Tab-separated table of C-alpha atoms in Angstrom:
chain	number	residue	atom	x	y	z
A	9	MET	CA	-11.617	0.410	-21.159
A	10	GLU	CA	-8.288	-0.926	-20.011
A	11	GLY	CA	-6.617	2.460	-20.117
A	12	ALA	CA	-9.225	4.261	-18.002
A	13	SER	CA	-10.063	2.489	-14.773
A	14	PHE	CA	-9.797	2.762	-10.986
A	15	GLY	CA	-10.548	6.452	-10.936
A	16	ALA	CA	-7.801	7.538	-13.341
A	17	GLY	CA	-7.685	8.617	-16.939
A	18	ARG	CA	-6.371	6.690	-19.890
A	19	ALA	CA	-2.823	5.429	-19.496
A	20	GLY	CA	-0.121	7.732	-20.800
A	21	ALA	CA	-2.168	10.913	-20.390
A	22	ALA	CA	-0.298	14.013	-19.273
A	23	LEU	CA	-0.583	14.956	-15.611
A	24	ASP	CA	-2.176	18.317	-14.870
A	25	PRO	CA	-0.481	19.669	-11.698
A	26	VAL	CA	-3.314	22.067	-10.883
A	27	SER	CA	-6.079	19.477	-11.101
A	28	PHE	CA	-3.898	16.963	-9.251
A	29	ALA	CA	-3.300	19.419	-6.407
A	30	ARG	CA	-7.041	20.098	-6.122
A	31	ARG	CA	-8.049	16.467	-5.869
A	32	PRO	CA	-9.574	15.532	-2.490
A	33	GLN	CA	-7.254	12.555	-2.221
A	34	THR	CA	-4.183	14.767	-2.679
A	35	LEU	CA	-5.424	17.252	-0.083
A	36	LEU	CA	-6.074	14.443	2.389
A	37	ARG	CA	-2.586	13.035	1.900
A	38	VAL	CA	-0.981	16.421	2.447
A	39	ALA	CA	-3.093	16.958	5.574
A	40	SER	CA	-2.143	13.513	6.898
A	41	TRP	CA	1.491	14.272	6.148
A	42	VAL	CA	1.319	17.510	8.172
A	43	PHE	CA	-0.553	15.787	11.022
A	44	SER	CA	2.126	13.105	11.240
A	45	ILE	CA	4.818	15.760	11.652
A	46	ALA	CA	2.737	17.425	14.350
A	47	VAL	CA	2.633	14.119	16.258
A	48	PHE	CA	6.180	12.780	16.211
A	49	GLY	CA	7.857	16.215	16.082
A	50	PRO	CA	6.760	17.438	19.543
A	51	ILE	CA	7.436	14.023	21.086
A	52	VAL	CA	10.984	13.956	19.719
A	53	ASN	CA	11.741	17.557	20.691
A	54	GLU	CA	9.916	17.933	24.016
A	55	GLY	CA	8.499	14.525	24.849
A	56	TYR	CA	11.317	13.582	27.188
A	57	VAL	CA	11.826	15.507	30.445
A	58	ASN	CA	14.154	15.202	33.417
A	59	SER	CA	12.935	12.875	36.115
A	60	ASP	CA	12.553	14.043	39.722
A	61	SER	CA	14.871	11.353	41.069
A	62	GLY	CA	17.838	11.884	38.791
A	63	PRO	CA	19.285	13.384	35.608
A	64	GLU	CA	17.952	10.672	33.326
A	65	LEU	CA	15.193	11.506	30.854
A	66	ARG	CA	11.771	9.961	30.975
A	67	CYS	CA	8.761	10.082	28.682
A	68	VAL	CA	6.293	12.814	29.497
A	69	PHE	CA	3.412	10.354	29.108
A	70	ASN	CA	3.444	8.941	32.634
A	71	GLY	CA	7.080	8.004	32.274
A	72	ASN	CA	6.094	5.238	29.815
A	73	ALA	CA	8.805	5.046	27.181
A	74	GLY	CA	6.594	2.760	25.093
A	75	ALA	CA	4.056	5.561	24.649
A	76	CYS	CA	6.683	7.919	23.265
A	77	ARG	CA	8.170	5.252	21.007
A	78	PHE	CA	4.739	4.253	19.715
A	79	GLY	CA	3.821	7.855	18.927
A	80	VAL	CA	7.111	8.500	17.119
A	81	ALA	CA	6.930	5.255	15.137
A	82	LEU	CA	3.308	5.880	14.178
A	83	GLY	CA	3.928	9.444	13.063
A	84	LEU	CA	7.127	8.628	11.206
A	85	GLY	CA	5.475	5.709	9.409
A	86	ALA	CA	2.581	7.925	8.340
A	87	PHE	CA	5.025	10.594	7.172
A	88	LEU	CA	6.911	8.185	4.912
A	89	ALA	CA	3.728	6.493	3.680
A	90	CYS	CA	2.097	9.782	2.684
A	91	ALA	CA	5.178	10.763	0.674
A	92	ALA	CA	5.278	7.361	-1.053
A	93	PHE	CA	1.568	7.356	-1.901
A	94	LEU	CA	1.784	10.902	-3.250
A	95	VAL	CA	4.449	9.732	-5.687
A	96	LEU	CA	2.278	6.724	-6.571
A	97	ASP	CA	-0.714	8.990	-7.212
A	98	MET	CA	1.379	11.148	-9.529
A	99	ARG	CA	2.479	8.123	-11.563
A	100	PHE	CA	-0.814	6.254	-11.377
A	101	GLN	CA	-1.919	7.312	-14.867
A	102	GLN	CA	1.307	5.940	-16.309
A	103	ILE	CA	0.318	2.428	-15.209
A	104	SER	CA	-1.234	0.790	-18.268
A	105	SER	CA	-2.117	-2.578	-16.763
A	106	VAL	CA	-5.478	-2.869	-15.023
A	107	ARG	CA	-4.050	-5.594	-12.784
A	108	ASP	CA	-1.230	-3.329	-11.592
A	109	ARG	CA	-3.683	-0.510	-10.959
A	110	ARG	CA	-5.838	-2.840	-8.934
A	111	ARG	CA	-2.855	-3.865	-6.821
A	112	ALA	CA	-1.927	-0.235	-6.192
A	113	VAL	CA	-5.462	0.634	-5.104
A	114	LEU	CA	-5.635	-2.445	-2.865
A	115	LEU	CA	-2.328	-1.458	-1.259
A	116	ASP	CA	-3.666	2.034	-0.633
A	117	LEU	CA	-6.902	0.645	0.774
A	118	GLY	CA	-5.220	-1.843	3.103
A	119	PHE	CA	-2.563	0.531	4.391
A	120	SER	CA	-5.005	3.409	4.933
A	121	GLY	CA	-7.394	1.182	6.866
A	122	LEU	CA	-4.567	-0.242	8.980
A	123	TRP	CA	-3.103	3.156	9.787
A	124	ALA	CA	-6.515	4.609	10.658
A	125	PHE	CA	-6.907	1.799	13.191
A	126	LEU	CA	-3.389	2.342	14.558
A	127	TRP	CA	-4.047	6.062	14.926
A	128	PHE	CA	-7.144	5.252	16.955
A	129	VAL	CA	-5.112	2.938	19.172
A	130	GLY	CA	-2.373	5.548	19.525
A	131	PHE	CA	-4.833	8.290	20.402
A	132	CYS	CA	-6.412	6.175	23.129
A	133	PHE	CA	-3.011	5.054	24.422
A	134	LEU	CA	-1.515	8.541	24.604
A	135	THR	CA	-4.657	10.006	26.144
A	136	ASN	CA	-4.750	7.308	28.814
A	137	GLN	CA	-1.087	7.763	29.708
A	138	TRP	CA	-1.404	11.535	29.800
A	139	GLN	CA	-4.348	11.331	32.198
A	140	ARG	CA	-2.247	9.167	34.519
A	141	THR	CA	0.726	11.503	34.436
A	142	ALA	CA	1.437	13.094	37.798
A	143	PRO	CA	1.799	16.893	37.751
A	144	GLY	CA	5.303	18.276	38.115
A	145	PRO	CA	7.812	20.725	36.643
A	146	GLY	CA	8.554	18.481	33.695
A	147	THR	CA	4.897	17.919	32.984
A	148	VAL	CA	4.209	21.630	32.890
A	149	GLN	CA	7.174	22.204	30.601
A	150	ALA	CA	6.192	19.535	28.067
A	151	GLY	CA	2.437	19.767	28.508
A	152	ASP	CA	1.843	21.658	25.263
A	153	ALA	CA	3.813	19.099	23.257
A	154	ALA	CA	1.882	16.207	24.791
A	155	ARG	CA	-1.472	17.815	24.143
A	156	ALA	CA	-0.482	18.665	20.563
A	157	ALA	CA	0.505	15.052	19.919
A	158	ILE	CA	-2.826	13.832	21.293
A	159	ALA	CA	-4.847	16.374	19.315
A	160	PHE	CA	-3.179	15.660	15.997
A	161	SER	CA	-3.475	11.937	16.639
A	162	PHE	CA	-7.224	12.457	16.688
A	163	PHE	CA	-7.105	14.533	13.502
A	164	SER	CA	-5.037	11.781	11.885
A	165	ILE	CA	-7.813	9.290	12.592
A	166	LEU	CA	-10.227	11.411	10.577
A	167	SER	CA	-7.846	11.986	7.669
A	168	TRP	CA	-6.843	8.327	7.342
A	169	VAL	CA	-10.454	7.165	7.576
A	170	ALA	CA	-11.247	9.579	4.744
A	171	LEU	CA	-8.327	8.165	2.738
A	172	THR	CA	-9.677	4.662	3.337
A	173	VAL	CA	-13.086	5.701	2.038
A	174	LYS	CA	-11.561	7.300	-1.072
A	175	ALA	CA	-9.506	4.179	-1.769
A	176	LEU	CA	-12.615	2.023	-1.357
A	177	GLN	CA	-14.497	4.199	-3.836
A	178	ARG	CA	-11.667	3.883	-6.351
A	179	PHE	CA	-11.612	0.123	-5.914
A	180	ARG	CA	-15.371	-0.189	-6.442
A	181	LEU	CA	-15.249	2.080	-9.472
A	182	GLY	CA	-12.434	0.078	-11.018
A	183	THR	CA	-14.164	-3.220	-10.302
A	184	ASP	CA	-17.413	-2.034	-11.875
A	185	MET	CA	-15.635	-0.793	-15.000
A	186	SER	CA	-13.675	-4.030	-15.321
A	187	LEU	CA	-16.857	-6.095	-15.052
A	188	PHE	CA	-18.529	-3.835	-17.613
A	189	ALA	CA	-15.654	-4.333	-20.041
A	190	THR	CA	-15.712	-8.094	-19.488
A	191	GLU	CA	-19.455	-8.291	-20.130
A	192	GLN	CA	-19.116	-6.197	-23.275
A	193	LEU	CA	-16.304	-8.352	-24.624
A	194	GLY	CA	-18.118	-11.558	-23.693
A	195	SER	CA	-21.367	-10.561	-25.328
A	196	GLY	CA	-19.540	-9.312	-28.424
A	197	ALA	CA	-17.629	-12.552	-28.800
A	198	GLY	CA	-20.721	-14.716	-28.472
A	199	GLN	CA	-22.765	-12.898	-31.084
A	200	ALA	CA	-22.726	-14.296	-34.658
A	201	TYR	CA	-22.993	-12.186	-37.727
A	202	PRO	CA	-26.324	-12.624	-39.572
A	203	GLY	CA	-25.960	-14.735	-42.656
A	204	TYR	CA	-27.964	-15.030	-45.817
A	205	PRO	CA	-31.487	-16.374	-45.441
A	206	VAL	CA	-31.674	-20.064	-46.175
A	207	GLY	CA	-34.721	-21.382	-47.914
A	208	SER	CA	-36.482	-24.700	-47.413
A	209	GLY	CA	-35.118	-26.085	-50.669
A	210	VAL	CA	-38.577	-26.379	-52.271
A	211	GLU	CA	-39.770	-23.370	-54.171
A	212	GLY	CA	-43.460	-22.829	-54.852
A	213	THR	CA	-44.935	-22.415	-58.256
A	214	GLU	CA	-45.615	-18.763	-57.571
A	215	THR	CA	-41.947	-17.976	-57.078
A	216	TYR	CA	-41.461	-17.125	-60.699
A	217	GLN	CA	-44.580	-15.698	-62.324
A	218	SER	CA	-43.257	-15.566	-65.845
A	219	PRO	CA	-40.203	-16.660	-67.794
A	220	PRO	CA	-37.412	-14.159	-68.046
A	221	PHE	CA	-38.260	-13.352	-71.650
A	222	THR	CA	-41.886	-12.432	-72.283
A	223	GLU	CA	-41.654	-12.680	-76.046
A	224	THR	CA	-41.993	-16.106	-77.579
A	225	LEU	CA	-39.930	-17.184	-80.486
A	226	GLU	CA	-41.879	-18.149	-83.588
A	227	THR	CA	-40.871	-21.168	-85.581
A	228	SER	CA	-40.806	-19.111	-88.737
A	229	PRO	CA	-40.704	-15.376	-89.242
A	230	LYS	CA	-43.637	-13.613	-90.859
A	231	GLY	CA	-43.584	-13.266	-94.643
A	232	TYR	CA	-41.204	-16.140	-95.146
A	233	GLN	CA	-42.396	-19.263	-96.923
A	234	VAL	CA	-40.643	-22.478	-97.040
A	235	PRO	CA	-39.705	-23.212	-100.685
A	236	ALA	CA	-41.113	-26.398	-102.169
A	237	TYR	CA	-38.786	-28.654	-104.129
């Protein structure tokens, strides 16, 4: 049981690239990876426009530089995390220790839940700042990039929530299998092998119905007479 737990096969098994690529968790990570690029990419390339008062650049989201920095940091963090967790998923079956597998799944669960929450905060923040942005030449120029960042922030919420759910399912599956193995080992260790039946020490008269030899020995054989002296 130790080799097959937390949603993975027995440790040391060969990785099938086709089945790995078709796993829902792998598809969700790739989608989250693409969504992260679609968030921080447009902000970096077109998220800063010339201000009306001078040549300096300002963030397209209501001139709030914090909104642009938050979007870039959030997308870049998700980009790096998706790449790291993909590598971890590929090497997950090589982890033989159940404790190490549990730590990996807990890390995935905690990070996915945290990033889903941060994506929700980022989506609300960017949407609010975009609604407050005054129309102008720079806003029209970078409007598509701002709307793309907001849209893919929303899609990232869905993908990271789905990753959190998948990690939670893996954690519950691994916990149930570990408890099952513990119960099996505990019950097996407590059971005693049946021994030989022990009697009361007093045997009844009917235990043996007859002596082992049914024929009785005669004191003298037939036809033989004792000589007289």
